Coordinates of C-alpha atoms and ligand atoms in Angstrom, one line a residue:
M1038 CA 87.5 7.2 -63.2
N1039 CA 88.9 7.9 -59.7
A1040 CA 86.6 7.4 -56.8
Q1041 CA 85.1 10.8 -56.1
S1042 CA 82.4 12.0 -53.8
V1043 CA 79.3 14.1 -54.5
I1044 CA 76.2 15.3 -52.7
T1045 CA 73.1 13.7 -54.1
A1046 CA 70.0 15.6 -55.2
T1047 CA 68.1 14.5 -52.1
G1048 CA 70.7 16.2 -50.0
S1049 CA 71.8 12.8 -48.5
P1050 CA 75.3 12.5 -47.4
I1051 CA 78.3 12.0 -49.6
V1052 CA 78.2 8.9 -51.6
P1053 CA 80.9 7.2 -53.6
F1054 CA 81.0 8.3 -57.2
T1055 CA 79.4 5.1 -58.7
G1056 CA 76.0 6.5 -59.6
G1057 CA 74.4 3.4 -58.2
W1058 CA 75.5 0.7 -60.6
R1059 CA 75.0 -2.8 -59.4
L1060 CA 75.9 -4.9 -62.4
E1061 CA 75.9 -8.7 -62.7
H1062 CA 76.4 -10.7 -65.9
T1063 CA 74.5 -14.0 -65.9
Y1064 CA 74.5 -14.1 -69.7
A1065 CA 78.3 -14.4 -69.7
R1066 CA 78.0 -17.7 -67.8
L1067 CA 76.6 -19.3 -71.0
P1068 CA 79.0 -21.6 -72.8
A1069 CA 81.8 -20.1 -74.9
G1070 CA 80.6 -19.0 -78.3
F1071 CA 77.5 -17.2 -77.0
F1072 CA 79.5 -14.0 -76.8
A1073 CA 82.9 -12.4 -77.4
S1074 CA 84.7 -10.2 -74.8
V1075 CA 85.3 -6.8 -76.3
S1076 CA 85.9 -3.4 -74.9
P1077 CA 84.3 -0.3 -76.2
T1078 CA 86.6 1.9 -78.3
P1079 CA 87.1 5.1 -76.5
V1080 CA 86.2 8.4 -78.1
S1081 CA 88.0 11.7 -77.6
S1082 CA 85.6 14.1 -75.9
P1083 CA 82.1 12.6 -75.3
R1084 CA 79.2 14.8 -74.2
L1085 CA 75.9 13.7 -72.6
V1086 CA 73.0 14.8 -74.8
L1087 CA 70.1 13.2 -73.1
L1088 CA 69.5 11.5 -69.8
N1089 CA 66.4 9.7 -68.8
R1090 CA 66.0 10.7 -65.2
P1091 CA 62.9 8.7 -64.3
L1092 CA 64.4 5.5 -65.9
A1093 CA 67.6 6.1 -64.0
E1094 CA 65.7 6.3 -60.8
E1095 CA 63.8 3.1 -61.6
L1096 CA 67.1 1.4 -62.2
G1097 CA 68.4 2.5 -58.8
L1098 CA 70.8 5.0 -60.4
D1099 CA 71.4 8.5 -59.2
P1100 CA 70.3 10.9 -61.9
T1101 CA 72.3 13.8 -60.3
V1102 CA 75.5 11.8 -60.5
L1103 CA 74.7 10.6 -64.0
A1104 CA 74.0 14.1 -65.3
Q1105 CA 77.5 15.3 -64.3
S1106 CA 79.7 16.0 -67.2
E1107 CA 82.2 13.3 -66.1
S1108 CA 79.5 10.7 -66.6
A1109 CA 79.6 11.2 -70.4
A1110 CA 82.7 8.9 -70.2
W1111 CA 80.5 6.0 -68.9
F1112 CA 77.8 6.6 -71.5
A1113 CA 80.4 6.6 -74.2
G1114 CA 82.1 3.5 -73.0
N1115 CA 85.4 5.3 -72.2
V1116 CA 85.1 4.3 -68.6
L1117 CA 83.3 1.2 -67.4
S1118 CA 80.8 1.4 -64.7
P1119 CA 81.7 -0.7 -61.6
G1120 CA 81.1 -4.4 -62.2
A1121 CA 80.8 -4.1 -66.0
F1122 CA 82.0 -7.0 -68.1
P1123 CA 81.7 -5.9 -71.7
I1124 CA 80.7 -8.5 -74.3
A1125 CA 79.2 -8.7 -77.7
Q1126 CA 76.4 -11.3 -78.1
A1127 CA 76.4 -13.9 -80.8
Y1128 CA 73.2 -14.5 -82.7
S1129 CA 71.9 -15.4 -86.1
G1130 CA 68.6 -14.6 -87.7
H1131 CA 66.3 -14.6 -90.7
Q1132 CA 66.6 -11.2 -92.5
Y1133 CA 63.9 -10.8 -95.1
G1134 CA 63.4 -14.5 -95.0
N1135 CA 67.1 -15.5 -95.4
F1136 CA 69.2 -17.1 -92.7
V1137 CA 72.3 -15.1 -91.7
R1138 CA 74.9 -15.1 -89.0
L1139 CA 75.0 -11.8 -87.2
G1140 CA 75.9 -10.9 -83.6
D1141 CA 76.3 -7.5 -82.0
G1142 CA 78.2 -5.7 -84.6
R1143 CA 77.7 -2.3 -83.0
A1144 CA 76.5 -3.0 -79.5
I1145 CA 78.2 -4.0 -76.3
L1146 CA 76.5 -5.5 -73.3
L1147 CA 78.0 -4.1 -70.1
G1148 CA 76.0 -6.3 -67.7
E1149 CA 72.7 -6.5 -65.9
Q1150 CA 71.7 -3.8 -63.5
I1151 CA 69.8 -5.1 -60.4
T1152 CA 67.2 -2.5 -59.5
P1153 CA 66.2 -1.7 -55.9
R1154 CA 63.1 -3.8 -56.6
G1155 CA 65.3 -6.8 -57.5
E1156 CA 64.6 -6.7 -61.2
R1157 CA 67.3 -7.3 -63.7
F1158 CA 67.9 -5.2 -66.8
D1159 CA 70.5 -5.5 -69.5
I1160 CA 72.6 -2.3 -69.9
Q1161 CA 73.8 -2.1 -73.5
L1162 CA 75.8 0.5 -75.4
K1163 CA 74.7 0.9 -79.0
G1164 CA 77.4 2.3 -81.2
P1165 CA 80.6 1.9 -79.0
G1166 CA 82.9 0.7 -81.8
P1167 CA 83.6 -2.6 -83.6
T1168 CA 83.2 -6.1 -82.2
P1169 CA 84.2 -9.5 -83.6
Y1170 CA 80.8 -9.6 -85.2
S1171 CA 81.0 -6.2 -87.0
R1172 CA 82.0 -7.7 -90.4
R1173 CA 82.6 -4.6 -92.6
G1174 CA 80.7 -2.2 -90.2
D1175 CA 82.3 0.4 -88.1
G1176 CA 80.4 -0.5 -84.9
R1177 CA 79.3 3.1 -84.7
A1178 CA 76.0 4.9 -84.7
A1179 CA 74.9 8.3 -85.8
L1180 CA 73.3 10.9 -83.5
G1181 CA 70.0 11.2 -85.4
P1182 CA 69.0 7.5 -85.3
M1183 CA 70.0 7.1 -81.6
L1184 CA 67.9 10.1 -80.7
R1185 CA 65.1 8.6 -82.8
E1186 CA 65.3 5.3 -80.9
Y1187 CA 65.2 7.2 -77.7
I1188 CA 62.0 9.0 -78.7
I1189 CA 60.1 6.1 -80.2
S1190 CA 61.1 3.6 -77.4
E1191 CA 60.0 6.1 -74.7
A1192 CA 56.8 6.7 -76.6
M1193 CA 56.1 3.0 -76.7
H1194 CA 56.8 2.7 -73.0
A1195 CA 54.5 5.6 -72.2
L1196 CA 51.8 3.9 -74.3
G1197 CA 52.2 0.8 -72.0
I1198 CA 53.7 -1.4 -74.7
P1199 CA 56.5 -3.7 -73.6
T1200 CA 59.8 -2.3 -75.0
T1201 CA 63.5 -1.8 -74.5
R1202 CA 64.1 1.7 -73.1
S1203 CA 66.7 4.4 -73.5
L1204 CA 68.7 5.6 -70.6
A1205 CA 71.0 8.1 -72.3
V1206 CA 72.4 9.4 -75.5
A1207 CA 76.0 10.6 -75.5
A1208 CA 77.5 12.4 -78.5
T1209 CA 80.9 11.0 -79.4
R1210 CA 81.9 14.3 -81.2
E1211 CA 83.5 12.1 -83.8
P1212 CA 82.1 11.8 -87.3
V1213 CA 80.5 8.6 -88.7
F1214 CA 80.7 8.0 -92.4
R1215 CA 77.5 6.9 -94.1
E1216 CA 76.2 8.3 -97.4
T1217 CA 77.2 11.6 -95.8
T1218 CA 79.3 12.5 -92.8
L1219 CA 77.1 12.5 -89.6
P1220 CA 77.8 13.2 -85.9
G1221 CA 78.4 10.1 -83.9
A1222 CA 76.5 9.0 -80.8
I1223 CA 76.1 6.1 -78.4
L1224 CA 72.7 5.1 -77.0
T1225 CA 72.5 3.4 -73.6
R1226 CA 69.7 0.9 -73.9
T1227 CA 68.0 -1.1 -71.2
A1228 CA 66.1 -4.3 -71.9
A1229 CA 64.6 -7.2 -69.9
S1230 CA 67.2 -9.0 -71.9
H1231 CA 68.7 -9.0 -75.4
L1232 CA 67.8 -12.7 -76.0
R1233 CA 66.4 -12.9 -79.5
V1234 CA 64.7 -15.6 -81.6
G1235 CA 68.0 -15.2 -83.5
T1236 CA 69.9 -16.2 -80.4
V1237 CA 68.2 -19.5 -80.4
E1238 CA 68.8 -19.9 -84.1
W1239 CA 72.4 -19.3 -83.5
A1240 CA 72.5 -21.9 -80.7
A1241 CA 70.8 -24.4 -83.0
S1242 CA 73.2 -23.6 -85.8
T1243 CA 76.1 -24.8 -83.7
G1244 CA 74.7 -28.3 -83.9
E1245 CA 75.4 -28.7 -80.1
I1246 CA 72.2 -29.6 -78.3
E1247 CA 73.9 -28.5 -75.1
N1248 CA 74.1 -24.9 -76.4
L1249 CA 70.3 -25.0 -77.1
R1250 CA 69.6 -26.5 -73.7
S1251 CA 71.7 -23.9 -71.9
L1252 CA 70.1 -21.1 -73.7
A1253 CA 66.5 -22.4 -73.2
D1254 CA 67.2 -23.0 -69.5
Y1255 CA 68.7 -19.5 -69.1
T1256 CA 65.7 -18.0 -70.9
L1257 CA 63.3 -19.9 -68.7
Q1258 CA 65.1 -18.7 -65.6
R1259 CA 65.2 -15.2 -66.7
H1260 CA 61.8 -14.6 -68.2
Y1261 CA 59.5 -17.5 -67.4
P1262 CA 60.7 -18.9 -64.0
E1263 CA 57.2 -20.2 -63.3
L1264 CA 57.7 -22.6 -66.2
T1265 CA 60.9 -24.3 -65.0
K1266 CA 58.9 -26.8 -63.0
V1267 CA 56.3 -27.8 -65.5
E1268 CA 56.5 -31.2 -67.2
Q1269 CA 57.7 -30.0 -70.6
P1270 CA 59.5 -26.7 -69.9
Y1271 CA 60.8 -26.3 -73.5
V1272 CA 57.4 -26.7 -75.0
A1273 CA 56.0 -24.3 -72.5
L1274 CA 58.8 -21.9 -73.3
L1275 CA 57.8 -21.9 -77.0
E1276 CA 54.2 -21.4 -76.1
A1277 CA 55.0 -18.6 -73.7
V1278 CA 57.1 -16.7 -76.3
L1279 CA 54.4 -17.2 -78.9
Q1280 CA 51.8 -15.8 -76.4
R1281 CA 53.9 -12.7 -75.5
Q1282 CA 54.6 -12.0 -79.2
A1283 CA 50.9 -12.4 -80.1
A1284 CA 50.0 -9.9 -77.4
L1285 CA 52.8 -7.5 -78.3
I1286 CA 51.9 -7.4 -82.0
A1287 CA 48.3 -6.8 -81.1
R1288 CA 49.4 -3.8 -79.1
W1289 CA 51.4 -2.5 -82.1
Q1290 CA 48.3 -2.8 -84.3
H1291 CA 46.2 -0.9 -81.8
V1292 CA 48.4 2.2 -82.0
G1293 CA 49.4 2.0 -85.7
F1294 CA 53.0 1.2 -85.0
V1295 CA 55.0 -0.3 -87.9
H1296 CA 58.2 -1.9 -86.7
G1297 CA 59.7 -2.0 -90.2
V1298 CA 62.3 -4.7 -89.8
M1299 CA 60.8 -7.7 -88.2
N1300 CA 63.7 -10.0 -88.9
T1301 CA 64.0 -12.8 -86.3
D1302 CA 67.1 -11.2 -84.8
N1303 CA 64.9 -8.2 -84.0
M1304 CA 62.4 -10.3 -82.0
A1305 CA 63.0 -10.6 -78.3
L1306 CA 62.2 -13.7 -76.3
S1307 CA 61.1 -11.5 -73.4
G1308 CA 58.2 -10.1 -75.5
E1309 CA 59.6 -6.5 -75.6
T1310 CA 59.7 -4.4 -78.7
I1311 CA 63.4 -4.2 -79.7
D1312 CA 65.6 -2.7 -82.4
Y1313 CA 64.1 0.6 -83.4
G1314 CA 65.4 1.2 -86.9
P1315 CA 63.0 2.2 -89.7
C1316 CA 59.9 2.0 -87.5
A1317 CA 57.2 4.7 -87.4
F1318 CA 53.6 5.4 -86.4
M1319 CA 51.1 5.4 -89.2
D1320 CA 49.3 8.7 -90.0
A1321 CA 46.5 8.0 -92.5
Y1322 CA 45.1 4.5 -92.0
H1323 CA 46.2 2.1 -94.7
P1324 CA 46.9 -1.6 -94.1
A1325 CA 49.8 -1.6 -96.6
T1326 CA 51.6 1.1 -94.8
V1327 CA 55.4 0.7 -95.1
F1328 CA 58.0 3.3 -94.1
S1329 CA 61.3 1.5 -94.6
S1330 CA 63.1 2.6 -97.7
I1331 CA 64.4 -0.9 -98.3
D1332 CA 61.2 -2.9 -97.7
H1333 CA 60.3 -2.9 -101.4
H1334 CA 57.8 -5.7 -101.3
G1335 CA 56.0 -4.6 -98.1
R1336 CA 57.1 -7.7 -96.3
Y1337 CA 56.9 -5.8 -93.0
A1338 CA 53.9 -3.6 -93.8
Y1339 CA 51.4 -2.8 -91.0
A1340 CA 48.9 -5.5 -91.9
N1341 CA 51.5 -8.1 -92.3
Q1342 CA 53.0 -7.8 -88.8
P1343 CA 50.9 -10.6 -87.2
K1344 CA 51.6 -13.0 -90.1
I1345 CA 55.4 -12.2 -89.9
A1346 CA 55.4 -12.7 -86.1
H1347 CA 53.8 -16.1 -86.7
W1348 CA 56.4 -16.9 -89.3
N1349 CA 59.2 -15.8 -86.9
I1350 CA 57.9 -17.9 -84.1
S1351 CA 57.9 -20.9 -86.5
R1352 CA 61.6 -20.2 -87.0
L1353 CA 62.0 -20.3 -83.3
A1354 CA 60.1 -23.6 -83.1
S1355 CA 62.2 -25.0 -85.9
A1356 CA 65.4 -24.0 -84.0
M1357 CA 64.1 -25.6 -80.8
L1358 CA 63.1 -28.9 -82.4
P1359 CA 65.8 -31.0 -80.7
L1360 CA 64.5 -29.8 -77.4
L1361 CA 60.8 -30.5 -78.1
H1362 CA 61.2 -34.3 -78.6
T1363 CA 64.0 -36.8 -79.1
N1364 CA 62.2 -38.1 -82.1
E1365 CA 62.3 -35.6 -85.0
E1366 CA 58.9 -36.4 -86.4
E1367 CA 57.4 -36.2 -82.9
A1368 CA 59.2 -32.9 -82.4
V1369 CA 57.7 -31.4 -85.6
A1370 CA 54.2 -32.5 -84.5
V1371 CA 54.7 -30.8 -81.1
A1372 CA 56.0 -27.7 -82.8
N1373 CA 53.1 -27.6 -85.2
G1374 CA 50.6 -28.1 -82.4
V1375 CA 51.9 -25.0 -80.7
L1376 CA 52.3 -22.9 -83.8
K1377 CA 48.8 -23.4 -85.0
S1378 CA 47.5 -21.5 -81.9
F1379 CA 49.0 -18.2 -83.0
P1380 CA 46.2 -16.8 -85.2
E1381 CA 43.5 -17.4 -82.6
I1382 CA 45.6 -16.0 -79.7
F1383 CA 46.5 -13.0 -81.7
R1384 CA 42.9 -12.4 -82.8
T1385 CA 41.7 -12.6 -79.1
H1386 CA 44.2 -9.9 -78.1
W1387 CA 43.5 -7.8 -81.1
L1388 CA 39.8 -7.9 -80.6
A1389 CA 40.0 -7.2 -76.9
G1390 CA 42.0 -4.1 -77.6
L1391 CA 39.7 -3.0 -80.4
R1392 CA 36.7 -3.3 -78.1
A1393 CA 38.5 -1.0 -75.6
K1394 CA 39.3 1.4 -78.4
L1395 CA 35.6 1.5 -79.3
G1396 CA 34.4 1.7 -75.6
L1397 CA 32.9 -1.8 -75.6
F1398 CA 33.1 -3.6 -72.3
Y1399 CA 32.0 -7.0 -73.4
E1400 CA 31.8 -9.1 -76.4
E1401 CA 29.1 -9.3 -79.1
P1402 CA 29.3 -11.4 -82.2
G1403 CA 29.1 -8.4 -84.5
D1404 CA 32.1 -6.6 -82.9
I1405 CA 34.7 -7.7 -85.5
E1406 CA 32.4 -6.5 -88.3
L1407 CA 31.8 -3.2 -86.6
A1408 CA 35.6 -2.6 -86.2
E1409 CA 36.4 -3.8 -89.7
N1410 CA 33.7 -1.5 -91.3
L1411 CA 35.3 1.4 -89.5
F1412 CA 38.7 0.5 -90.9
T1413 CA 37.3 0.2 -94.4
I1414 CA 35.8 3.7 -94.1
M1415 CA 39.0 5.1 -92.7
Q1416 CA 41.0 3.6 -95.5
E1417 CA 38.7 4.9 -98.2
Q1418 CA 38.7 8.4 -96.6
G1419 CA 42.4 8.4 -95.8
A1420 CA 41.5 9.1 -92.2
D1421 CA 44.2 9.6 -89.6
F1422 CA 44.5 6.5 -87.5
T1423 CA 45.2 8.1 -84.2
N1424 CA 42.9 11.1 -84.6
T1425 CA 39.9 9.0 -85.7
F1426 CA 39.9 7.1 -82.5
R1427 CA 40.8 10.3 -80.6
D1428 CA 37.7 11.9 -82.1
L1429 CA 35.5 9.0 -81.2
S1430 CA 36.8 9.2 -77.7
G1431 CA 35.8 12.9 -77.4
E1432 CA 32.6 14.8 -77.6
V1433 CA 32.8 16.2 -81.1
M1434 CA 34.4 15.0 -84.3
T1435 CA 37.2 17.4 -85.3
N1436 CA 37.5 15.6 -88.7
I1437 CA 34.5 17.4 -90.2
E1438 CA 34.8 15.7 -93.6
L1439 CA 34.7 12.2 -92.1
A1440 CA 31.9 13.2 -89.7
A1441 CA 29.8 14.3 -92.7
H1442 CA 30.5 11.2 -94.8
A1443 CA 27.3 9.1 -95.3
E1444 CA 28.9 5.7 -94.7
F1445 CA 30.7 6.9 -91.6
R1446 CA 27.4 8.4 -90.2
A1447 CA 25.7 5.0 -90.8
W1448 CA 28.5 3.3 -89.0
H1449 CA 28.4 5.8 -86.2
T1450 CA 24.7 5.1 -85.6
R1451 CA 25.3 1.4 -85.4
W1452 CA 28.2 2.0 -83.0
Q1453 CA 26.0 4.2 -80.8
E1454 CA 23.3 1.5 -80.8
R1455 CA 26.0 -1.0 -79.8
L1456 CA 27.1 1.3 -77.0
G1457 CA 23.5 1.7 -76.0
R1458 CA 23.1 -2.0 -75.4
Q1459 CA 25.8 -1.9 -72.6
L1460 CA 25.0 -1.5 -69.0
Q1461 CA 27.8 1.1 -68.8
N1462 CA 26.9 4.7 -69.6
R1463 CA 28.6 6.8 -72.2
D1464 CA 30.9 8.5 -69.7
E1465 CA 32.2 5.1 -68.7
A1466 CA 32.7 4.1 -72.3
R1467 CA 34.5 7.4 -73.1
A1468 CA 36.8 6.9 -70.1
L1469 CA 37.6 3.4 -71.3
M1470 CA 38.4 4.8 -74.8
R1471 CA 40.6 7.5 -73.4
R1472 CA 42.7 5.0 -71.7
H1473 CA 43.2 3.1 -74.9
N1474 CA 43.3 5.7 -77.7
P1475 CA 46.3 7.9 -77.4
A1476 CA 45.7 11.6 -77.9
F1477 CA 49.4 12.0 -78.8
I1478 CA 51.9 9.8 -80.6
P1479 CA 55.3 10.8 -81.9
R1480 CA 54.1 12.2 -85.2
N1481 CA 56.7 11.6 -88.0
H1482 CA 57.0 15.2 -89.0
K1483 CA 57.4 16.3 -85.4
V1484 CA 60.1 13.6 -84.9
E1485 CA 61.9 14.8 -88.0
E1486 CA 61.7 18.5 -86.9
A1487 CA 63.1 17.6 -83.5
L1488 CA 65.9 15.5 -84.9
A1489 CA 66.8 18.2 -87.5
A1490 CA 67.2 20.9 -84.9
A1491 CA 69.2 18.6 -82.6
T1492 CA 71.6 17.2 -85.1
S1493 CA 72.2 20.3 -87.3
H1494 CA 72.7 22.9 -84.6
G1495 CA 72.5 21.1 -81.3
D1496 CA 69.1 22.7 -80.4
L1497 CA 67.3 20.2 -78.1
S1498 CA 64.3 22.4 -77.3
E1499 CA 62.0 20.8 -79.9
L1500 CA 63.2 17.3 -78.9
E1501 CA 62.5 18.0 -75.2
K1502 CA 59.1 19.3 -75.9
L1503 CA 58.3 16.2 -78.0
L1504 CA 59.5 13.9 -75.2
D1505 CA 57.3 15.8 -72.8
V1506 CA 54.3 15.3 -75.0
I1507 CA 54.8 11.7 -75.7
A1508 CA 55.4 10.9 -72.1
Q1509 CA 51.7 11.5 -71.5
P1510 CA 50.0 10.0 -74.5
F1511 CA 46.6 9.8 -72.9
A1512 CA 46.5 13.4 -71.6
Y1513 CA 43.2 14.4 -73.3
D1514 CA 43.2 17.6 -71.3
R1515 CA 46.3 19.0 -73.0
Q1516 CA 45.6 21.2 -76.0
L1517 CA 48.6 20.8 -78.2
P1518 CA 47.3 21.0 -81.8
D1519 CA 50.8 21.3 -83.1
F1520 CA 51.5 17.8 -81.8
S1521 CA 48.2 16.2 -82.8
T1522 CA 47.6 17.6 -86.3
P1523 CA 48.5 15.0 -89.0
P1524 CA 50.7 16.0 -91.8
A1525 CA 49.0 17.8 -94.7
P1526 CA 47.6 15.5 -97.3
D1527 CA 50.1 16.7 -99.9
A1528 CA 53.1 16.2 -97.5
P1529 CA 55.8 14.0 -99.0
V1530 CA 55.6 10.3 -98.3
Y1531 CA 57.5 9.6 -95.1
R1532 CA 60.5 7.3 -95.6
T1533 CA 62.7 5.7 -92.9
F1534 CA 66.1 4.2 -93.1
C1535 CA 67.8 1.4 -91.2
G1536 CA 69.5 2.9 -88.2
T1537 CA 73.1 2.5 -89.2
Ligands
LIG765 P1 70.0 -4.1 -87.4 O1 69.5 -3.8 -88.8 O2 70.3 -2.9 -86.5 O3 69.1 -5.1 -86.7 O4 71.4 -4.8 -87.6 C1 71.6 -6.0 -88.3 C2 73.0 -6.5 -88.1 O5 74.0 -5.5 -88.6 C3 73.4 -6.6 -86.6 O6 74.3 -7.7 -86.5 C4 74.1 -5.3 -86.3 O7 75.0 -5.5 -85.2 C5 74.9 -5.1 -87.6 N1 75.2 -3.7 -87.8 C6 74.4 -2.7 -88.1 N2 75.0 -1.5 -88.2 C7 76.3 -1.8 -88.0 C8 77.5 -1.0 -87.9 N3 77.5 0.3 -88.1 N4 78.7 -1.6 -87.7 C9 78.7 -2.9 -87.5 N5 77.7 -3.7 -87.5 C10 76.5 -3.2 -87.7
LIG766 MG1 68.9 -5.8 -85.0

């Protein structure tokens, strides 16, 4: 694009038409093999569908410039933003337990944006055409799944859960061919990085310890700089990733989020939630909840997520063995020493969050039982996960049936007694709960309605309304029954599909 000039929204003087990009690409300094240079495949007439203005501002980008129709060319990969160096990243991973070589088959990393606060975020296009890792795939993405990733990742962000984010969706106005023909789109995704457990598995699979070391050093520098100076930085790195993942999965459990495809290539070393495919928020509480149409055995069911995270971290440990000790047996002992801490660390995070959800300010030995009894009742009654906690955080129970249920009433009395033993009064407890129990989540049926309107006739009004609601998940003062009512009990079972 030729250099042009525009007036910014703030009325400041004319600035060069760059939008504020300040891209670097430290990842591309890793040894050859970690990536392949590849250019996005241009599309004929891209159009910007969604732009995340607050995120643009946080990144130091000018939303007014980005919103101009010419900018669709950046978000489609037709024109590269200043300083971009497009690459596809190499990685491997365990998919449903089996090791596979993967890599960015439909994503291109443009670079790392340096924000005005000096932070560094990957800028990645998802769906910009084939890469050397595409195998038989077309490297493209459909509009529906990209809008879906936008919605869910922004919901997670608003809930305060670490996540990659969505800066923009551009329609390619070219078809993609799946089971049916669908409109194509490209998502611009931002991330603390796209380093995955699978990236380390790839490095290990090359058999070159130098690759492993370069990647571990790079990861430490980028995400855990405080650990570069400790005595055993690689052991510390493994511990740190384990801790962030334990904390992350606990957060998912607290809001009923089911990732759906927790393969090791979909687990970020930064501790962010990444790769929104068949994910969804649970309506009625059930530990075996699965949404993904291909997860036949429930490997990635709600209640399995902590166990799977632990297993994934053990794959990371296994890939890192040569870095943990020069002697293999010793290395295994070190790895096992770290790995065995996962259940307890997870449980600590999980319990801390549950206490906040129940308005409890400090620990008592019976807390776990109190929480688990509630979950049992919720499961038996098919109670909505979000709304049960939302009800408990309010003054009256809107779920009249649950409120009248004898076991629930007995539980409620015990809970009230427990609250009564605290120094904090009920208002303080309620305030704590209202900071931890969302009033609004992206309800599956609302997401589907919004996507249907957007993809079938380009009507974005529902989608924009939904984005507005999920941007303030804890807004208890908003009365939006349409967005908080669970689906009818006889509604069809919600199914999700991998986002290709
Ligand atoms: P995912 O299920 O999104 O985590 O993707 C698993 C692997 O399949 C990754 O290596 C993706 O890059 C690749 N992949 C998914 N969809 C496509 C596509 N349409 N074209 C090429 N590669 C793809
Ligand atoms: Mg993936």
